[in-house]
mmCIF file of C-alpha atoms in Angstrom:
data_model
loop_
_atom_site.group_PDB
_atom_site.id
_atom_site.type_symbol
_atom_site.label_atom_id
_atom_site.label_comp_id
_atom_site.label_asym_id
_atom_site.label_seq_id
_atom_site.Cartn_x
_atom_site.Cartn_y
_atom_site.Cartn_z
ATOM 1 C CA UNK T 1 169.061 130.636 147.223
ATOM 2 C CA UNK T 2 167.884 130.815 150.846
ATOM 3 C CA UNK T 3 164.265 131.078 149.659
ATOM 4 C CA UNK T 4 164.706 128.025 147.393
ATOM 5 C CA UNK T 5 166.218 125.998 150.232
ATOM 6 C CA UNK T 6 163.281 127.012 152.441
ATOM 7 C CA UNK T 7 160.772 125.871 149.793
ATOM 8 C CA UNK T 8 162.587 122.558 149.331
ATOM 9 C CA UNK T 9 162.565 121.993 153.088
ATOM 10 C CA UNK T 10 158.823 122.731 153.233
ATOM 11 C CA UNK T 11 158.247 120.271 150.401
ATOM 12 C CA UNK T 12 160.216 117.569 152.236
ATOM 13 C CA UNK T 13 158.158 118.191 155.377
ATOM 14 C CA UNK T 14 154.900 117.887 153.406
ATOM 15 C CA UNK T 15 156.042 114.620 151.781
ATOM 16 C CA UNK T 16 157.108 113.266 155.166
ATOM 17 C CA UNK T 17 153.736 114.186 156.692
ATOM 18 C CA UNK T 18 151.903 112.426 153.846
ATOM 19 C CA UNK T 19 154.024 109.313 154.299
ATOM 20 C CA UNK T 20 153.294 109.298 158.046
ATOM 21 C CA UNK T 21 149.553 109.665 157.365
ATOM 22 C CA UNK T 22 149.585 106.825 154.806
ATOM 23 C CA UNK T 23 151.455 104.551 157.203
ATOM 24 C CA UNK T 24 148.958 105.423 159.937
ATOM 25 C CA UNK T 25 145.970 104.603 157.714
ATOM 26 C CA UNK T 26 147.562 101.361 156.533
ATOM 27 C CA UNK T 27 148.112 100.196 160.100
ATOM 28 C CA UNK T 28 144.554 101.071 161.121
ATOM 29 C CA UNK T 29 143.136 99.498 157.962
ATOM 30 C CA UNK T 30 145.039 96.271 158.618
ATOM 31 C CA UNK T 31 143.263 96.124 161.989
ATOM 32 C CA UNK T 32 139.897 96.263 160.222
ATOM 33 C CA UNK T 33 138.994 99.888 160.938
ATOM 34 C CA UNK T 34 136.455 100.857 158.262
ATOM 35 C CA UNK T 35 137.219 104.589 158.317
ATOM 36 C CA UNK T 36 140.901 103.898 157.697
ATOM 37 C CA UNK T 37 140.078 101.456 154.902
ATOM 38 C CA UNK T 38 137.926 104.158 153.310
ATOM 39 C CA UNK T 39 140.645 106.801 153.636
ATOM 40 C CA UNK T 40 143.254 104.454 152.195
ATOM 41 C CA UNK T 41 140.900 103.711 149.296
ATOM 42 C CA UNK T 42 140.574 107.432 148.618
ATOM 43 C CA UNK T 43 144.361 107.802 148.651
ATOM 44 C CA UNK T 44 144.706 105.036 146.052
ATOM 45 C CA UNK T 45 141.792 106.246 143.897
ATOM 46 C CA UNK T 46 142.991 109.851 143.788
ATOM 47 C CA UNK T 47 146.732 109.125 143.747
ATOM 48 C CA UNK T 48 147.472 111.275 146.784
ATOM 49 C CA UNK T 49 150.986 110.437 147.929
ATOM 50 C CA UNK T 50 150.850 107.062 146.205
ATOM 51 C CA UNK T 51 150.604 105.984 142.589
ATOM 52 C CA UNK T 52 146.955 105.900 141.509
ATOM 53 C CA UNK T 53 145.754 102.319 141.782
ATOM 54 C CA UNK T 54 142.056 101.568 141.212
ATOM 55 C CA UNK T 55 142.518 97.888 142.062
ATOM 56 C CA UNK T 56 143.846 98.746 145.516
ATOM 57 C CA UNK T 57 141.168 101.419 145.905
ATOM 58 C CA UNK T 58 138.497 98.802 145.211
ATOM 59 C CA UNK T 59 140.044 96.365 147.686
ATOM 60 C CA UNK T 60 140.069 98.978 150.443
ATOM 61 C CA UNK T 61 136.583 100.273 149.667
ATOM 62 C CA UNK T 62 135.177 96.742 149.638
ATOM 63 C CA UNK T 63 136.644 95.982 153.050
ATOM 64 C CA UNK T 64 134.972 99.091 154.468
ATOM 65 C CA UNK T 65 131.759 98.653 152.475
ATOM 66 C CA UNK T 66 131.263 95.113 153.757
ATOM 67 C CA UNK T 67 131.336 96.583 157.259
ATOM 68 C CA UNK T 68 128.463 98.889 156.274
ATOM 69 C CA UNK T 69 130.428 102.095 155.618
ATOM 70 C CA UNK T 70 128.035 104.129 153.451
ATOM 71 C CA UNK T 71 130.717 106.337 151.865
ATOM 72 C CA UNK T 72 132.771 103.271 150.886
ATOM 73 C CA UNK T 73 129.645 101.668 149.407
ATOM 74 C CA UNK T 74 129.022 104.808 147.362
ATOM 75 C CA UNK T 75 132.642 104.985 146.195
ATOM 76 C CA UNK T 76 132.620 101.319 145.247
ATOM 77 C CA UNK T 77 129.470 101.884 143.204
ATOM 78 C CA UNK T 78 131.255 104.689 141.388
ATOM 79 C CA UNK T 79 134.191 102.462 140.441
ATOM 80 C CA UNK T 80 131.848 99.813 139.025
ATOM 81 C CA UNK T 81 129.741 102.375 137.156
ATOM 82 C CA UNK T 82 132.733 104.086 135.538
ATOM 83 C CA UNK T 83 134.742 100.927 134.987
ATOM 84 C CA UNK T 84 137.774 102.291 136.801
ATOM 85 C CA UNK T 85 140.322 99.503 137.048
ATOM 86 C CA UNK T 86 137.775 96.956 135.839
ATOM 87 C CA UNK T 87 135.058 96.309 133.287
ATOM 88 C CA UNK T 88 131.945 98.444 133.720
ATOM 89 C CA UNK T 89 129.379 96.546 135.806
ATOM 90 C CA UNK T 90 126.154 98.541 136.165
ATOM 91 C CA UNK T 91 124.474 95.777 138.157
ATOM 92 C CA UNK T 92 127.195 95.922 140.826
ATOM 93 C CA UNK T 93 127.128 99.727 140.752
ATOM 94 C CA UNK T 94 123.371 99.722 141.335
ATOM 95 C CA UNK T 95 123.646 97.225 144.201
ATOM 96 C CA UNK T 96 126.280 99.245 146.064
ATOM 97 C CA UNK T 97 124.448 102.534 145.478
ATOM 98 C CA UNK T 98 121.292 100.938 146.900
ATOM 99 C CA UNK T 99 123.092 99.835 150.055
ATOM 100 C CA UNK T 100 124.564 103.302 150.549
ATOM 101 C CA UNK T 101 121.317 105.103 149.708
ATOM 102 C CA UNK T 102 119.462 102.942 152.223
ATOM 103 C CA UNK T 103 121.635 104.600 154.863
ATOM 104 C CA UNK T 104 120.523 108.040 153.598
ATOM 105 C CA UNK T 105 123.782 108.832 151.796
ATOM 106 C CA UNK T 106 122.681 111.803 149.673
ATOM 107 C CA UNK T 107 125.145 111.360 146.820
ATOM 108 C CA UNK T 108 124.243 107.670 146.587
ATOM 109 C CA UNK T 109 120.544 108.562 146.499
ATOM 110 C CA UNK T 110 121.267 110.956 143.651
ATOM 111 C CA UNK T 111 123.381 108.385 141.785
ATOM 112 C CA UNK T 112 120.633 105.809 142.225
ATOM 113 C CA UNK T 113 118.096 108.280 140.868
ATOM 114 C CA UNK T 114 120.291 108.917 137.831
ATOM 115 C CA UNK T 115 120.537 105.203 137.098
ATOM 116 C CA UNK T 116 116.757 104.810 137.320
ATOM 117 C CA UNK T 117 116.234 107.892 135.148
ATOM 118 C CA UNK T 118 118.601 106.631 132.442
ATOM 119 C CA UNK T 119 117.776 102.928 132.738
ATOM 120 C CA UNK T 120 121.360 102.009 133.599
ATOM 121 C CA UNK T 121 121.609 98.615 135.298
ATOM 122 C CA UNK T 122 117.855 98.610 135.833
ATOM 123 C CA UNK T 123 114.583 99.298 134.064
ATOM 124 C CA UNK T 124 114.024 102.984 133.335
ATOM 125 C CA UNK T 125 111.755 104.361 136.048
ATOM 126 C CA UNK T 126 111.177 108.127 136.215
ATOM 127 C CA UNK T 127 109.001 107.835 139.334
ATOM 128 C CA UNK T 128 111.741 106.061 141.274
ATOM 129 C CA UNK T 129 114.309 108.527 139.948
ATOM 130 C CA UNK T 130 112.214 111.443 141.205
ATOM 131 C CA UNK T 131 111.821 109.800 144.619
ATOM 132 C CA UNK T 132 115.585 109.332 144.943
ATOM 133 C CA UNK T 133 116.366 112.881 143.808
ATOM 134 C CA UNK T 134 113.888 114.357 146.275
ATOM 135 C CA UNK T 135 115.384 112.377 149.157
ATOM 136 C CA UNK T 136 118.826 113.722 148.254
ATOM 137 C CA UNK T 137 117.485 117.248 147.749
ATOM 138 C CA UNK T 138 116.015 117.188 151.263
ATOM 139 C CA UNK T 139 119.629 116.857 152.406
ATOM 140 C CA UNK T 140 120.555 119.877 150.247
ATOM 141 C CA UNK T 141 122.491 117.803 147.740
ATOM 142 C CA UNK T 142 123.567 120.126 144.905
ATOM 143 C CA UNK T 143 123.538 117.462 142.186
ATOM 144 C CA UNK T 144 120.007 116.462 143.206
ATOM 145 C CA UNK T 145 118.860 120.082 142.789
ATOM 146 C CA UNK T 146 120.338 120.040 139.283
ATOM 147 C CA UNK T 147 118.809 116.668 138.413
ATOM 148 C CA UNK T 148 115.346 117.778 139.532
ATOM 149 C CA UNK T 149 115.677 120.831 137.298
ATOM 150 C CA UNK T 150 116.583 118.550 134.405
ATOM 151 C CA UNK T 151 113.621 116.250 135.114
ATOM 152 C CA UNK T 152 111.162 119.149 134.870
ATOM 153 C CA UNK T 153 112.879 120.662 131.834
ATOM 154 C CA UNK T 154 112.916 117.368 129.921
ATOM 155 C CA UNK T 155 109.501 116.140 131.229
ATOM 156 C CA UNK T 156 110.872 112.839 132.496
ATOM 157 C CA UNK T 157 107.806 111.408 134.175
ATOM 158 C CA UNK T 158 106.370 114.848 134.937
ATOM 159 C CA UNK T 159 104.725 117.632 132.959
ATOM 160 C CA UNK T 160 107.342 119.876 131.367
ATOM 161 C CA UNK T 161 107.602 122.970 133.522
ATOM 162 C CA UNK T 162 110.387 125.450 132.844
ATOM 163 C CA UNK T 163 109.414 127.633 135.800
ATOM 164 C CA UNK T 164 109.928 124.741 138.219
ATOM 165 C CA UNK T 165 113.104 123.727 136.358
ATOM 166 C CA UNK T 166 114.469 127.253 136.738
ATOM 167 C CA UNK T 167 113.783 127.195 140.479
ATOM 168 C CA UNK T 168 115.725 123.933 140.912
ATOM 169 C CA UNK T 169 118.553 125.093 138.649
ATOM 170 C CA UNK T 170 118.850 128.303 140.671
ATOM 171 C CA UNK T 171 119.223 126.294 143.881
ATOM 172 C CA UNK T 172 121.963 124.224 142.229
ATOM 173 C CA UNK T 173 123.663 127.317 140.814
ATOM 174 C CA UNK T 174 123.607 129.020 144.206
ATOM 175 C CA UNK T 175 125.586 126.037 145.483
ATOM 176 C CA UNK T 176 128.113 126.419 142.650
ATOM 177 C CA UNK T 177 126.856 123.867 140.091
ATOM 178 C CA UNK T 178 128.408 125.085 136.816
ATOM 179 C CA UNK T 179 126.107 123.140 134.489
ATOM 180 C CA UNK T 180 123.069 124.577 136.283
ATOM 181 C CA UNK T 181 124.421 128.061 135.503
ATOM 182 C CA UNK T 182 124.750 127.073 131.840
ATOM 183 C CA UNK T 183 121.257 125.603 131.697
ATOM 184 C CA UNK T 184 119.820 128.800 133.143
ATOM 185 C CA UNK T 185 121.728 130.800 130.552
ATOM 186 C CA UNK T 186 120.418 128.546 127.764
ATOM 187 C CA UNK T 187 116.822 128.807 129.010
ATOM 188 C CA UNK T 188 116.954 132.624 129.029
ATOM 189 C CA UNK T 189 118.881 132.834 125.743
ATOM 190 C CA UNK T 190 116.260 130.727 123.977
ATOM 191 C CA UNK T 191 113.184 131.958 125.824
ATOM 192 C CA UNK T 192 112.245 128.468 127.012
ATOM 193 C CA UNK T 193 109.135 128.975 129.129
ATOM 194 C CA UNK T 194 110.399 132.428 130.099
ATOM 195 C CA UNK T 195 110.737 135.731 128.294
ATOM 196 C CA UNK T 196 113.849 135.728 126.117
ATOM 197 C CA UNK T 197 116.471 137.744 127.943
ATOM 198 C CA UNK T 198 120.067 137.866 126.698
ATOM 199 C CA UNK T 199 121.160 140.009 129.648
ATOM 200 C CA UNK T 200 120.050 137.239 131.986
ATOM 201 C CA UNK T 201 121.684 134.634 129.761
ATOM 202 C CA UNK T 202 124.958 136.548 129.824
ATOM 203 C CA UNK T 203 124.752 136.912 133.597
ATOM 204 C CA UNK T 204 124.355 133.165 134.103
ATOM 205 C CA UNK T 205 127.008 132.191 131.555
ATOM 206 C CA UNK T 206 129.596 134.731 132.673
ATOM 207 C CA UNK T 207 130.120 133.467 136.219
ATOM 208 C CA UNK T 208 131.238 129.887 135.438
ATOM 209 C CA UNK T 209 132.984 131.125 132.269
ATOM 210 C CA UNK T 210 135.176 133.424 134.359
ATOM 211 C CA UNK T 211 136.087 130.413 136.523
ATOM 212 C CA UNK T 212 137.198 128.417 133.477
ATOM 213 C CA UNK T 213 134.164 126.198 132.846
ATOM 214 C CA UNK T 214 134.453 125.356 129.114
ATOM 215 C CA UNK T 215 130.747 124.981 128.265
ATOM 216 C CA UNK T 216 130.065 128.444 129.667
ATOM 217 C CA UNK T 217 133.029 129.859 127.741
ATOM 218 C CA UNK T 218 131.659 128.292 124.556
ATOM 219 C CA UNK T 219 128.261 129.852 125.193
ATOM 220 C CA UNK T 220 129.833 133.252 125.797
ATOM 221 C CA UNK T 221 131.545 132.885 122.429
ATOM 222 C CA UNK T 222 128.242 132.085 120.724
ATOM 223 C CA UNK T 223 126.645 135.212 122.190
ATOM 224 C CA UNK T 224 129.420 137.449 120.843
ATOM 225 C CA UNK T 225 129.614 135.647 117.493
ATOM 226 C CA UNK T 226 125.914 136.125 116.815
ATOM 227 C CA UNK T 227 125.504 139.470 118.571
ATOM 228 C CA UNK T 228 122.792 138.171 120.882
ATOM 229 C CA UNK T 229 121.993 141.163 123.075
ATOM 230 C CA UNK T 230 125.505 142.541 122.571
ATOM 231 C CA UNK T 231 127.292 144.071 119.584
ATOM 232 C CA UNK T 232 128.575 141.354 117.242
ATOM 233 C CA UNK T 233 132.238 140.851 118.091
ATOM 234 C CA UNK T 234 134.125 138.026 116.359
ATOM 235 C CA UNK T 235 137.378 138.755 118.185
ATOM 236 C CA UNK T 236 135.688 138.442 121.559
ATOM 237 C CA UNK T 237 133.909 135.290 120.385
ATOM 238 C CA UNK T 238 137.222 133.849 119.257
ATOM 239 C CA UNK T 239 138.793 134.662 122.625
ATOM 240 C CA UNK T 240 136.094 132.733 124.492
ATOM 241 C CA UNK T 241 136.177 129.822 122.046
ATOM 242 C CA UNK T 242 139.943 129.495 122.421
ATOM 243 C CA UNK T 243 139.733 129.468 126.223
ATOM 244 C CA UNK T 244 137.392 126.479 126.010
ATOM 245 C CA UNK T 245 139.200 124.824 123.079
ATOM 246 C CA UNK T 246 142.536 124.950 124.895
ATOM 247 C CA UNK T 247 140.925 122.787 127.585
ATOM 248 C CA UNK T 248 140.146 120.144 124.948
ATOM 249 C CA UNK T 249 136.426 120.977 124.697
ATOM 250 C CA UNK T 250 135.407 119.492 121.348
ATOM 251 C CA UNK T 251 132.545 121.874 120.526
ATOM 252 C CA UNK T 252 134.842 124.855 121.076
ATOM 253 C CA UNK T 253 137.570 123.244 118.957
ATOM 254 C CA UNK T 254 134.989 122.932 116.183
ATOM 255 C CA UNK T 255 134.107 126.604 116.592
ATOM 256 C CA UNK T 256 137.779 127.556 116.298
ATOM 257 C CA UNK T 257 137.986 125.566 113.084
ATOM 258 C CA UNK T 258 134.808 127.184 111.782
ATOM 259 C CA UNK T 259 136.070 130.709 112.557
ATOM 260 C CA UNK T 260 139.356 130.083 110.722
ATOM 261 C CA UNK T 261 137.534 128.410 107.837
ATOM 262 C CA UNK T 262 135.103 131.297 107.403
ATOM 263 C CA UNK T 263 137.514 134.121 108.297
ATOM 264 C CA UNK T 264 135.486 135.367 111.262
ATOM 265 C CA UNK T 265 137.652 137.507 113.524
ATOM 266 C CA UNK T 266 140.773 136.161 111.826
ATOM 267 C CA UNK T 267 142.148 135.896 108.326
ATOM 268 C CA UNK T 268 140.821 132.793 106.542
ATOM 269 C CA UNK T 269 143.343 130.032 107.246
ATOM 270 C CA UNK T 270 142.443 126.563 105.980
ATOM 271 C CA UNK T 271 145.399 124.675 107.547
ATOM 272 C CA UNK T 272 144.605 126.177 110.955
ATOM 273 C CA UNK T 273 140.922 125.429 110.438
ATOM 274 C CA UNK T 274 141.751 121.812 109.616
ATOM 275 C CA UNK T 275 143.989 121.521 112.697
ATOM 276 C CA UNK T 276 141.202 122.577 115.040
ATOM 277 C CA UNK T 277 138.558 120.541 113.239
ATOM 278 C CA UNK T 278 140.679 117.401 113.478
ATOM 279 C CA UNK T 279 141.119 117.908 117.225
ATOM 280 C CA UNK T 280 137.344 118.016 117.605
ATOM 281 C CA UNK T 281 136.823 115.129 115.165
ATOM 282 C CA UNK T 282 139.208 112.930 117.175
ATOM 283 C CA UNK T 283 136.724 113.262 120.033
ATOM 284 C CA UNK T 284 133.866 112.194 117.763
ATOM 285 C CA UNK T 285 132.363 115.633 117.145
ATOM 286 C CA UNK T 286 129.950 115.021 114.247
ATOM 287 C CA UNK T 287 129.844 118.631 113.062
ATOM 288 C CA UNK T 288 133.637 118.758 112.864
ATOM 289 C CA UNK T 289 133.689 115.504 110.897
ATOM 290 C CA UNK T 290 131.131 116.977 108.492
ATOM 291 C CA UNK T 291 133.186 120.138 107.993
ATOM 292 C CA UNK T 292 136.354 118.159 107.286
ATOM 293 C CA UNK T 293 134.384 116.228 104.686
ATOM 294 C CA UNK T 294 133.225 119.541 103.213
ATOM 295 C CA UNK T 295 136.811 120.805 103.005
ATOM 296 C CA UNK T 296 137.894 117.687 101.104
ATOM 297 C CA UNK T 297 134.840 117.837 98.861
ATOM 298 C CA UNK T 298 135.524 121.451 97.910
ATOM 299 C CA UNK T 299 139.317 121.426 98.086
ATOM 300 C CA UNK T 300 139.647 123.991 100.856
ATOM 301 C CA UNK T 301 143.339 123.971 101.757
ATOM 302 C CA UNK T 302 143.623 120.362 100.583
ATOM 303 C CA UNK T 303 143.435 118.581 97.243
ATOM 304 C CA UNK T 304 139.828 118.029 96.203
ATOM 305 C CA UNK T 305 139.057 114.411 97.082
ATOM 306 C CA UNK T 306 135.517 112.996 96.996
ATOM 307 C CA UNK T 307 136.662 109.656 98.362
ATOM 308 C CA UNK T 308 138.187 111.203 101.502
ATOM 309 C CA UNK T 309 135.208 113.538 101.851
ATOM 310 C CA UNK T 310 132.962 110.487 101.818
ATOM 311 C CA UNK T 311 134.955 108.871 104.632
ATOM 312 C CA UNK T 312 134.321 111.854 106.905
ATOM 313 C CA UNK T 313 130.705 112.292 105.833
ATOM 314 C CA UNK T 314 130.060 108.620 106.631
ATOM 315 C CA UNK T 315 131.604 108.995 110.086
ATOM 316 C CA UNK T 316 129.491 112.076 110.783
ATOM 317 C CA UNK T 317 126.352 110.467 109.332
ATOM 318 C CA UNK T 318 126.744 107.510 111.693
ATOM 319 C CA UNK T 319 126.605 110.044 114.507
ATOM 320 C CA UNK T 320 123.357 111.486 113.161
ATOM 321 C CA UNK T 321 124.646 114.591 111.346
ATOM 322 C CA UNK T 322 121.865 115.501 108.890
ATOM 323 C CA UNK T 323 124.050 117.573 106.551
ATOM 324 C CA UNK T 324 126.521 114.719 106.186
ATOM 325 C CA UNK T 325 123.749 112.309 105.238
ATOM 326 C CA UNK T 326 122.675 114.648 102.437
ATOM 327 C CA UNK T 327 126.237 115.438 101.330
ATOM 328 C CA UNK T 328 127.303 111.808 101.156
ATOM 329 C CA UNK T 329 124.265 110.978 99.032
ATOM 330 C CA UNK T 330 125.269 113.736 96.595
ATOM 331 C CA UNK T 331 128.854 112.445 96.371
ATOM 332 C CA UNK T 332 127.718 108.837 96.002
ATOM 333 C CA UNK T 333 125.415 109.835 93.153
ATOM 334 C CA UNK T 334 128.232 111.807 91.513
ATOM 335 C CA UNK T 335 130.683 108.928 91.868
ATOM 336 C CA UNK T 336 128.221 106.362 90.534
ATOM 337 C CA UNK T 337 127.682 108.523 87.431
ATOM 338 C CA UNK T 338 131.371 108.358 86.539
ATOM 339 C CA UNK T 339 132.338 106.059 83.649
ATOM 340 C CA UNK T 340 133.242 102.602 84.872
#
C-alpha cells in the first residue's frame, strides 16, 4: 500500500510538472517567442500532456515558421505532406521544406530530396533529389544515408551499383535505421551484386527483428520457412511471423494465414487461416485477397462459391496480383458456360 501511494504521488508530481511546463510555453508563445511556439506545437502534435490537436499544432508551428524557425518550417511541411488535421497539400509541404532546407535543416533537405525523387508536389528530378540527400548526408543524417543507398540500388538517376548501395545502407544501419538493416539482409539473401550469403542476411535481419521491427521479423520467418542457410523449421518461422502479425503487419498476417491453410508448423486449420487472411486483406494485401478467393473457389473451410471467389480475385487483380487475374478469367469462363 505504501509503495502504491508513493507511485501515485510520483505520478501527480509528473503531471504537475507537465502542466507547469505547458503553462510556461503558452505564456512565452503568446509573447511571440518562436522556440516556445515550436515547443507548444510539438506538445499538440504528439499529445504530450494535452489532447492531440493537429489544428493547434499547425497554428503554433506557423507562428514560429513565419519568424524563420527552421524546425517549425520542417514540422509544418510534414503536416501538409501527411494531411494531419487537414487535406494533403504537397505544394505547401514542398514550399515549407524548401524554406527549412535553405537554412541547412538536414531532415528538411532529406524530405525535399524524397519529394523530388518521387515527384510529389513537383516534377520528378533524380538529380535534385541526389543533391538534397548529399547535403543532408554531409550532416550525418541517417535517413539521407538510407535514401542514397536506395538511389544506387534502384538506379534513380545513377548507374545501379549495389556495392555503393551497401556502403550507404551500412552507414544508415550503424546509426540504427531498421529498414537499412532489412535491405542489407535482402541484398545478401538474394545475392544482389554481392555473393549470396545467408549468414550475412541472418545477421542483418536478426538485430532489428530482436528489437521488434516487423519487416525484419517477417524476413526471419521466411528464412526458417524455406531453410535458407538454416535447417527448415516451420515452428520457428511461425513464431517470427506471429511476432510481426501481432503488430498488424499485413504481409506477416498473410503468412500466418498461409501456414494455417497449408498446415506448415501447425495442423491445417481453415477457419484460423481465413481469420489471418482477412486481417491482411483488410489492409489491402493483394496476396491475401487472392488466397481468400482461392478458398471460396475450392471450398476450403467455407461453402464453395465462385461468385464470392470472383469478388476477392477482382479486388486482388486491381492491385496487380497476377494469379488472381488468371483465376478470375477461369471462373468467368466457367460461369459463362453455365446454362442461362
